[in-house]
GROMACS .gro file of N, CA, C and O in nm:
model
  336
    1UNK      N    1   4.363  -2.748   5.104
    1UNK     CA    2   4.359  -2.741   4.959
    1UNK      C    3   4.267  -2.852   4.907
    1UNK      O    4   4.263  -2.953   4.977
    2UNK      N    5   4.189  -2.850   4.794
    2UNK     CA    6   4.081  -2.925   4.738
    2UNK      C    7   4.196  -2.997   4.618
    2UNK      O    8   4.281  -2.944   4.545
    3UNK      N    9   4.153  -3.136   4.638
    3UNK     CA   10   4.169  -3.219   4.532
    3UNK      C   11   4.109  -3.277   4.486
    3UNK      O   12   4.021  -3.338   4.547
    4UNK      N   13   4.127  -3.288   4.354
    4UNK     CA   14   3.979  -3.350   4.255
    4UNK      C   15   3.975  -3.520   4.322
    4UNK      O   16   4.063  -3.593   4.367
    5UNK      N   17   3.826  -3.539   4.302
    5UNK     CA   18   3.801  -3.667   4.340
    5UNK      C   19   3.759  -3.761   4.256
    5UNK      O   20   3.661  -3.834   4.248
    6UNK      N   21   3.889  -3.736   4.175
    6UNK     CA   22   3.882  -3.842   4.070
    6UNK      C   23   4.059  -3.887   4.022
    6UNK      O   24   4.093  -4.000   3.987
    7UNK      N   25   4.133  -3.789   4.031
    7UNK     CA   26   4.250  -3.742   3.986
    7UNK      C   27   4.383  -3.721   4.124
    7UNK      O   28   4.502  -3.753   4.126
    8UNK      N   29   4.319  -3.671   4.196
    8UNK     CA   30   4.439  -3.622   4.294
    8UNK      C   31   4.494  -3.495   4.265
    8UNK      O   32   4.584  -3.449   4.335
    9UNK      N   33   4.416  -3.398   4.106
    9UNK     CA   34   4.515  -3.297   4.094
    9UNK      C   35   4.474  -3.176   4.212
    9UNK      O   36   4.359  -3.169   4.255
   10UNK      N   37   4.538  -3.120   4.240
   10UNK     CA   38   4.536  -2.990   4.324
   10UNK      C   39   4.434  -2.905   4.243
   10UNK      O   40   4.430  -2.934   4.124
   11UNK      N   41   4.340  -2.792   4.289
   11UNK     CA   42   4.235  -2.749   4.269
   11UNK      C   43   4.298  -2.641   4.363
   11UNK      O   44   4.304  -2.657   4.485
   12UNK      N   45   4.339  -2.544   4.306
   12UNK     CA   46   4.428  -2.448   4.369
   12UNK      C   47   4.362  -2.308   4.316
   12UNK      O   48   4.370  -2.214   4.394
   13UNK      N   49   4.310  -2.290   4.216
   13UNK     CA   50   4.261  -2.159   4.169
   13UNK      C   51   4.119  -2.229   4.059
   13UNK      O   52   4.110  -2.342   4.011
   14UNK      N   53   4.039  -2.129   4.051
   14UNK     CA   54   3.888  -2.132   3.964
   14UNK      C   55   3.875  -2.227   3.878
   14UNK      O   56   3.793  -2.319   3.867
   15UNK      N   57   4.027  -2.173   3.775
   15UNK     CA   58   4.031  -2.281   3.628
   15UNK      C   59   4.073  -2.399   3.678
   15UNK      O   60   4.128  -2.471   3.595
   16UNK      N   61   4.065  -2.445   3.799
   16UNK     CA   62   4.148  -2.594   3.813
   16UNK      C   63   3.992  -2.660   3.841
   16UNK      O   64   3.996  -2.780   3.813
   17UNK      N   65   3.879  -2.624   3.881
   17UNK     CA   66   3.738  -2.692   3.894
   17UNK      C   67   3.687  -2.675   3.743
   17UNK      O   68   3.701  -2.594   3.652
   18UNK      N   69   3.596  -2.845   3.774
   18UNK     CA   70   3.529  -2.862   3.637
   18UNK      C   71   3.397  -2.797   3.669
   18UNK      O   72   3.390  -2.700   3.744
   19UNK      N   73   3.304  -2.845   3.619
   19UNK     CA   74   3.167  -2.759   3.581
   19UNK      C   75   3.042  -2.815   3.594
   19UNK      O   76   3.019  -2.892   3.500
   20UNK      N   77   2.965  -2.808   3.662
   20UNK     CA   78   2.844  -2.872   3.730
   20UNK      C   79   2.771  -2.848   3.575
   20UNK      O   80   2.826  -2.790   3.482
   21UNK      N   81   2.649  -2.901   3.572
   21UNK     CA   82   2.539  -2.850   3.473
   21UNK      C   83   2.475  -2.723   3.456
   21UNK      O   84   2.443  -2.672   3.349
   22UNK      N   85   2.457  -2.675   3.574
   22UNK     CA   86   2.458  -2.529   3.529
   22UNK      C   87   2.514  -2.433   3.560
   22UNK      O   88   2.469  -2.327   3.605
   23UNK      N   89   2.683  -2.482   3.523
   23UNK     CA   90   2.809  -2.366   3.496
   23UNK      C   91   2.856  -2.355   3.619
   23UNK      O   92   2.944  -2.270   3.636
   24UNK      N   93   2.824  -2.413   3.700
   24UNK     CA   94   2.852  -2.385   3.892
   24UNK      C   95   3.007  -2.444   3.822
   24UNK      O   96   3.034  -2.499   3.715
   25UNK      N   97   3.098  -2.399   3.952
   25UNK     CA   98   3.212  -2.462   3.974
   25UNK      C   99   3.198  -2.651   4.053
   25UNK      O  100   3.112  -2.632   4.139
   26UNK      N  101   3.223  -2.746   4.060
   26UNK     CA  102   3.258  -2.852   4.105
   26UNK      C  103   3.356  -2.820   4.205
   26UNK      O  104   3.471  -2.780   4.187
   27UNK      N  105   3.281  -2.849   4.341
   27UNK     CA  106   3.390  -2.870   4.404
   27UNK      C  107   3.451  -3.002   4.431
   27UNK      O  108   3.549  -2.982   4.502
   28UNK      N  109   3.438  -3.102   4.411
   28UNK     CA  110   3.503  -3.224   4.406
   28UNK      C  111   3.549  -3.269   4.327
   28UNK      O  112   3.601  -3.373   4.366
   29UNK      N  113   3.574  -3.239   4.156
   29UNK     CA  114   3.599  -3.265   4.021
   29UNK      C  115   3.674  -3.152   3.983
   29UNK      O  116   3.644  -3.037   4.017
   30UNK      N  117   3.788  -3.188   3.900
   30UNK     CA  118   3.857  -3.087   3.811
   30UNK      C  119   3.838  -3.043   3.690
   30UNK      O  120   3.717  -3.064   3.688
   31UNK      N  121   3.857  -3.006   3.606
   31UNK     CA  122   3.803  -2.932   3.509
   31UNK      C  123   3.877  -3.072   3.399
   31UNK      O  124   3.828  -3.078   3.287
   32UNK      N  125   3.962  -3.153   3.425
   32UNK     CA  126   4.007  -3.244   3.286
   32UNK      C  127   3.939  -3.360   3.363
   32UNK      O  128   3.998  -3.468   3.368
   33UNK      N  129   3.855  -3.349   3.406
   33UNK     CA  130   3.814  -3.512   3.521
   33UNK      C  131   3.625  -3.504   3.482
   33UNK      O  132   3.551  -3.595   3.445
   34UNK      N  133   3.597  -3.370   3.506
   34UNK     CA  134   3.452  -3.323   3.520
   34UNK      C  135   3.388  -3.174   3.427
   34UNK      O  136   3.419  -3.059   3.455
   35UNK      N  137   3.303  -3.212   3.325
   35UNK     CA  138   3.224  -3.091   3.207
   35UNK      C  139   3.104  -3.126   3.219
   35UNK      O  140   3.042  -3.231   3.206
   36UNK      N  141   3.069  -2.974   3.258
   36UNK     CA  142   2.915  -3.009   3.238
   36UNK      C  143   2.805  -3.111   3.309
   36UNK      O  144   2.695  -3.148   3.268
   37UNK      N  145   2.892  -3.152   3.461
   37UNK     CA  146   2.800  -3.219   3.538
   37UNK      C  147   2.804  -3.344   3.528
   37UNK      O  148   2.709  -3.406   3.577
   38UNK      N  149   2.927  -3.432   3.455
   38UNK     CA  150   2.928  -3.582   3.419
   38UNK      C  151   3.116  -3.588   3.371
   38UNK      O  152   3.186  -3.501   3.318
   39UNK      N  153   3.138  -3.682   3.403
   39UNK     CA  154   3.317  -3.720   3.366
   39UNK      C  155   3.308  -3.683   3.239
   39UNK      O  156   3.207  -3.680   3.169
   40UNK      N  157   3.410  -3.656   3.212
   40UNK     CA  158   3.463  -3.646   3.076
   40UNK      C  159   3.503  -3.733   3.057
   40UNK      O  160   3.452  -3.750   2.946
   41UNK      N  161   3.582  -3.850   3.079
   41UNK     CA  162   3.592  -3.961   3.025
   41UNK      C  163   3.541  -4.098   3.132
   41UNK      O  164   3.503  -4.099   3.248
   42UNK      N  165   3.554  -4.164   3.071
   42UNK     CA  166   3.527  -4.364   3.083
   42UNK      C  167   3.646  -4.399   3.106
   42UNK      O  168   3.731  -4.384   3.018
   43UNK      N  169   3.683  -4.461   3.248
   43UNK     CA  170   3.817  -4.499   3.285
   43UNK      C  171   3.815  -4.594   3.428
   43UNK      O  172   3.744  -4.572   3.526
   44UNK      N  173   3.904  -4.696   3.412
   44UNK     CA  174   3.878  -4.761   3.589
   44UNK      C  175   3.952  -4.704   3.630
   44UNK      O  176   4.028  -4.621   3.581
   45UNK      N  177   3.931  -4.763   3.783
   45UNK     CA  178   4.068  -4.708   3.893
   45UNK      C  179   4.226  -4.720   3.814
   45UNK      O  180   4.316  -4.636   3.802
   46UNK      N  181   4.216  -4.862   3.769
   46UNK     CA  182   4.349  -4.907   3.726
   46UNK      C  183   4.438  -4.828   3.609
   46UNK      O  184   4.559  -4.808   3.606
   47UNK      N  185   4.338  -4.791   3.517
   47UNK     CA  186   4.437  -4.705   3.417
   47UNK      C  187   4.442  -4.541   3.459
   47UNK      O  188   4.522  -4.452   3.429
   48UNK      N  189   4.333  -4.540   3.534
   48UNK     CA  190   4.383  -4.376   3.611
   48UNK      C  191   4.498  -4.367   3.702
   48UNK      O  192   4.547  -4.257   3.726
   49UNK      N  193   4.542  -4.472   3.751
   49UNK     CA  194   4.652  -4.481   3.839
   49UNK      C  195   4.748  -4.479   3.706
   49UNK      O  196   4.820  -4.381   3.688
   50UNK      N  197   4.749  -4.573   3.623
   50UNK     CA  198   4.900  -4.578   3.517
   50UNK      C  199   4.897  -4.459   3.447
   50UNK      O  200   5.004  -4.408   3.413
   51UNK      N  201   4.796  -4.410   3.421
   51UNK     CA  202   4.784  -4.239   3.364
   51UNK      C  203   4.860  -4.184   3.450
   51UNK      O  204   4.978  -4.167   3.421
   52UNK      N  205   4.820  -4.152   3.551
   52UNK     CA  206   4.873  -4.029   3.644
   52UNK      C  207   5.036  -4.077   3.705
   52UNK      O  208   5.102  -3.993   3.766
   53UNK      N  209   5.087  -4.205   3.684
   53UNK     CA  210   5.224  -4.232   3.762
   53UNK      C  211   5.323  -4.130   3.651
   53UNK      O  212   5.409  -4.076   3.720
   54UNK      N  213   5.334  -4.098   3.535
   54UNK     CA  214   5.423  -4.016   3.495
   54UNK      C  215   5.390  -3.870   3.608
   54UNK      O  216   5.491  -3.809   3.642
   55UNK      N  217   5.287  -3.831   3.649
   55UNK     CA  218   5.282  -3.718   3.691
   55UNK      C  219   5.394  -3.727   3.885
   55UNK      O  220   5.495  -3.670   3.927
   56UNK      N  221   5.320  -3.807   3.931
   56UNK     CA  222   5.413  -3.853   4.015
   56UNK      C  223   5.572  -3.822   4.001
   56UNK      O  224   5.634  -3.726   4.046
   57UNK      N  225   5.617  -3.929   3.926
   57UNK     CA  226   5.746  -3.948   3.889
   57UNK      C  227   5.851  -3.787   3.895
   57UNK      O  228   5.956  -3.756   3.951
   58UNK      N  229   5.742  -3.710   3.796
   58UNK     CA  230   5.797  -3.582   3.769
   58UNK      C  231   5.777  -3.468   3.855
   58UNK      O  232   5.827  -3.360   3.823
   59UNK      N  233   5.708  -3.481   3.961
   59UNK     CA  234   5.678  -3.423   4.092
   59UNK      C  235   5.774  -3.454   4.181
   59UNK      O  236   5.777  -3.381   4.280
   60UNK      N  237   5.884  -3.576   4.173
   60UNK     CA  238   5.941  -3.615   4.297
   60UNK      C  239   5.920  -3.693   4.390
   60UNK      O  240   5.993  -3.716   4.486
   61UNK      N  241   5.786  -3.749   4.357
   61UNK     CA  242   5.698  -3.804   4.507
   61UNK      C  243   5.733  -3.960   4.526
   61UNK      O  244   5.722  -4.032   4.625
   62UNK      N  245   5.794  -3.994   4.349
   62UNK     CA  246   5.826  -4.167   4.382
   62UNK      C  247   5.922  -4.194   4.327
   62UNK      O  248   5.914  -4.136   4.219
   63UNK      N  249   6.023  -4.253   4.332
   63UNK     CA  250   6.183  -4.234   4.277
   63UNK      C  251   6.119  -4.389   4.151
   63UNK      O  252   6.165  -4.378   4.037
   64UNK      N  253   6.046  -4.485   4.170
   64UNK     CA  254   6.012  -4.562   4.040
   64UNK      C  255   5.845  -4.592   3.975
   64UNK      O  256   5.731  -4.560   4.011
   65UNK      N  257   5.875  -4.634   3.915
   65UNK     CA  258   5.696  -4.640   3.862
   65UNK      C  259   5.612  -4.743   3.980
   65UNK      O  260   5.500  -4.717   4.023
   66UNK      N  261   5.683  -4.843   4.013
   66UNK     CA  262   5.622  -4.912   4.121
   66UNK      C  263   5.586  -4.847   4.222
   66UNK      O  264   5.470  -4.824   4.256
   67UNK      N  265   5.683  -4.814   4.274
   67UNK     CA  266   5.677  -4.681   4.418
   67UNK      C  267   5.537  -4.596   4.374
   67UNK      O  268   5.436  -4.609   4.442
   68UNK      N  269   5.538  -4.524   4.275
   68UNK     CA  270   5.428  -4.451   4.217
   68UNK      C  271   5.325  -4.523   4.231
   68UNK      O  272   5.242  -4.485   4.314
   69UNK      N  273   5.299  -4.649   4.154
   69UNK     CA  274   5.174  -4.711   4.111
   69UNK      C  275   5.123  -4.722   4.285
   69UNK      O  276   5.011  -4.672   4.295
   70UNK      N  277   5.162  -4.759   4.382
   70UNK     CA  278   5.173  -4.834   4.532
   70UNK      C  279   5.101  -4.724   4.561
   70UNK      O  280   4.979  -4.730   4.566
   71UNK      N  281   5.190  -4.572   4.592
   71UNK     CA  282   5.081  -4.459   4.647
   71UNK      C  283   4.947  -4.426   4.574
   71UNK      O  284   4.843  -4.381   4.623
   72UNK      N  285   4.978  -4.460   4.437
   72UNK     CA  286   4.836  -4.405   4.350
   72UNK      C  287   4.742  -4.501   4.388
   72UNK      O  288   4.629  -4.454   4.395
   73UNK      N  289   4.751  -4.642   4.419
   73UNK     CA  290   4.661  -4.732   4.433
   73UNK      C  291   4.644  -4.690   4.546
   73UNK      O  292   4.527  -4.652   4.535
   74UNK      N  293   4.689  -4.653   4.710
   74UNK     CA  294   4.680  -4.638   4.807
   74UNK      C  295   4.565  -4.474   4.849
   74UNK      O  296   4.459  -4.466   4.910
   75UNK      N  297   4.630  -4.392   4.799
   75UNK     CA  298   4.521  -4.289   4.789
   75UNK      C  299   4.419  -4.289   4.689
   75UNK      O  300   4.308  -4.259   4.733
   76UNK      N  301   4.426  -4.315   4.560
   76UNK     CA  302   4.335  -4.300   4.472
   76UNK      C  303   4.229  -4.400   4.524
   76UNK      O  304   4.111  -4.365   4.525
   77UNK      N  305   4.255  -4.482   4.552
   77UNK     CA  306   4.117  -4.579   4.600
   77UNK      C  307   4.003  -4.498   4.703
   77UNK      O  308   3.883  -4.521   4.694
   78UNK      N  309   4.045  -4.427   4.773
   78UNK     CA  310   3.975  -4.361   4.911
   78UNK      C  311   3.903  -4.233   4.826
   78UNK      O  312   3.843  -4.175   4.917
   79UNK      N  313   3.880  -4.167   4.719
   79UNK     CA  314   3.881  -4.099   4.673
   79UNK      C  315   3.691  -4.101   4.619
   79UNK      O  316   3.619  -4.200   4.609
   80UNK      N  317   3.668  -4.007   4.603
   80UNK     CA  318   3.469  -4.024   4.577
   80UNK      C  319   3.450  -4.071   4.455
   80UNK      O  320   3.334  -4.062   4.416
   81UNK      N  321   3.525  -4.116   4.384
   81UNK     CA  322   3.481  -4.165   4.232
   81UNK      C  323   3.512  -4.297   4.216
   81UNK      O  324   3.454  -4.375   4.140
   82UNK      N  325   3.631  -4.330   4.308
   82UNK     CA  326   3.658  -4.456   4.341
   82UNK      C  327   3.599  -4.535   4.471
   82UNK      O  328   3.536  -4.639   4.449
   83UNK      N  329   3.613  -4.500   4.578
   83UNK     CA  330   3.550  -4.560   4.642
   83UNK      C  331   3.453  -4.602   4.677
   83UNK      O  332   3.357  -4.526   4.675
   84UNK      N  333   3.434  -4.750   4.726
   84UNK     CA  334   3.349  -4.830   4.747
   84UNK      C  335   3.301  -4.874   4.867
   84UNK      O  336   3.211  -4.958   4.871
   0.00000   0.00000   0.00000
């Protein structure tokens, strides 16, 4: 399964890819991550991790926000938008 490489969200069907510049699907970007060939938003690693720990939480994957923040810092770093 493809996950955006910016986000971690699952890229499971068409509408879950964002959009190259000329209308192609992204395969490494999701459609709320990537429009039109450039991010949609301005964000560091750090508040994309505190963004996304409610999503966590409500998935099951971390019983506290710490637990959460720990895996989001741990995978999100390795990720093509983040890594260095």
């Amino acid at each position: 399964m493809l996950r955006c490489q910016s986000c971690e969200m699952p890229m499971t069907e068409p509408a879950h890819h964002g959009t190259e510049t000329d209308g192609s699907q992204s395969q490494d970007y999701c459609v709320h991550c990537w429009k039109d060939g450039k991010f949609a938003y301005d964000t560091t690693l750090e508040d994309a991790i505190e963004f996304n720990i409610r999503f966590v939480l409500e998935a099951g994957a971390a019983k506290t926000e710490e637990e959460a923040r720990a895996m989001l810092q741990e995978s999100m770093s390795k990720l093509k938008r983040w890594a260095k």
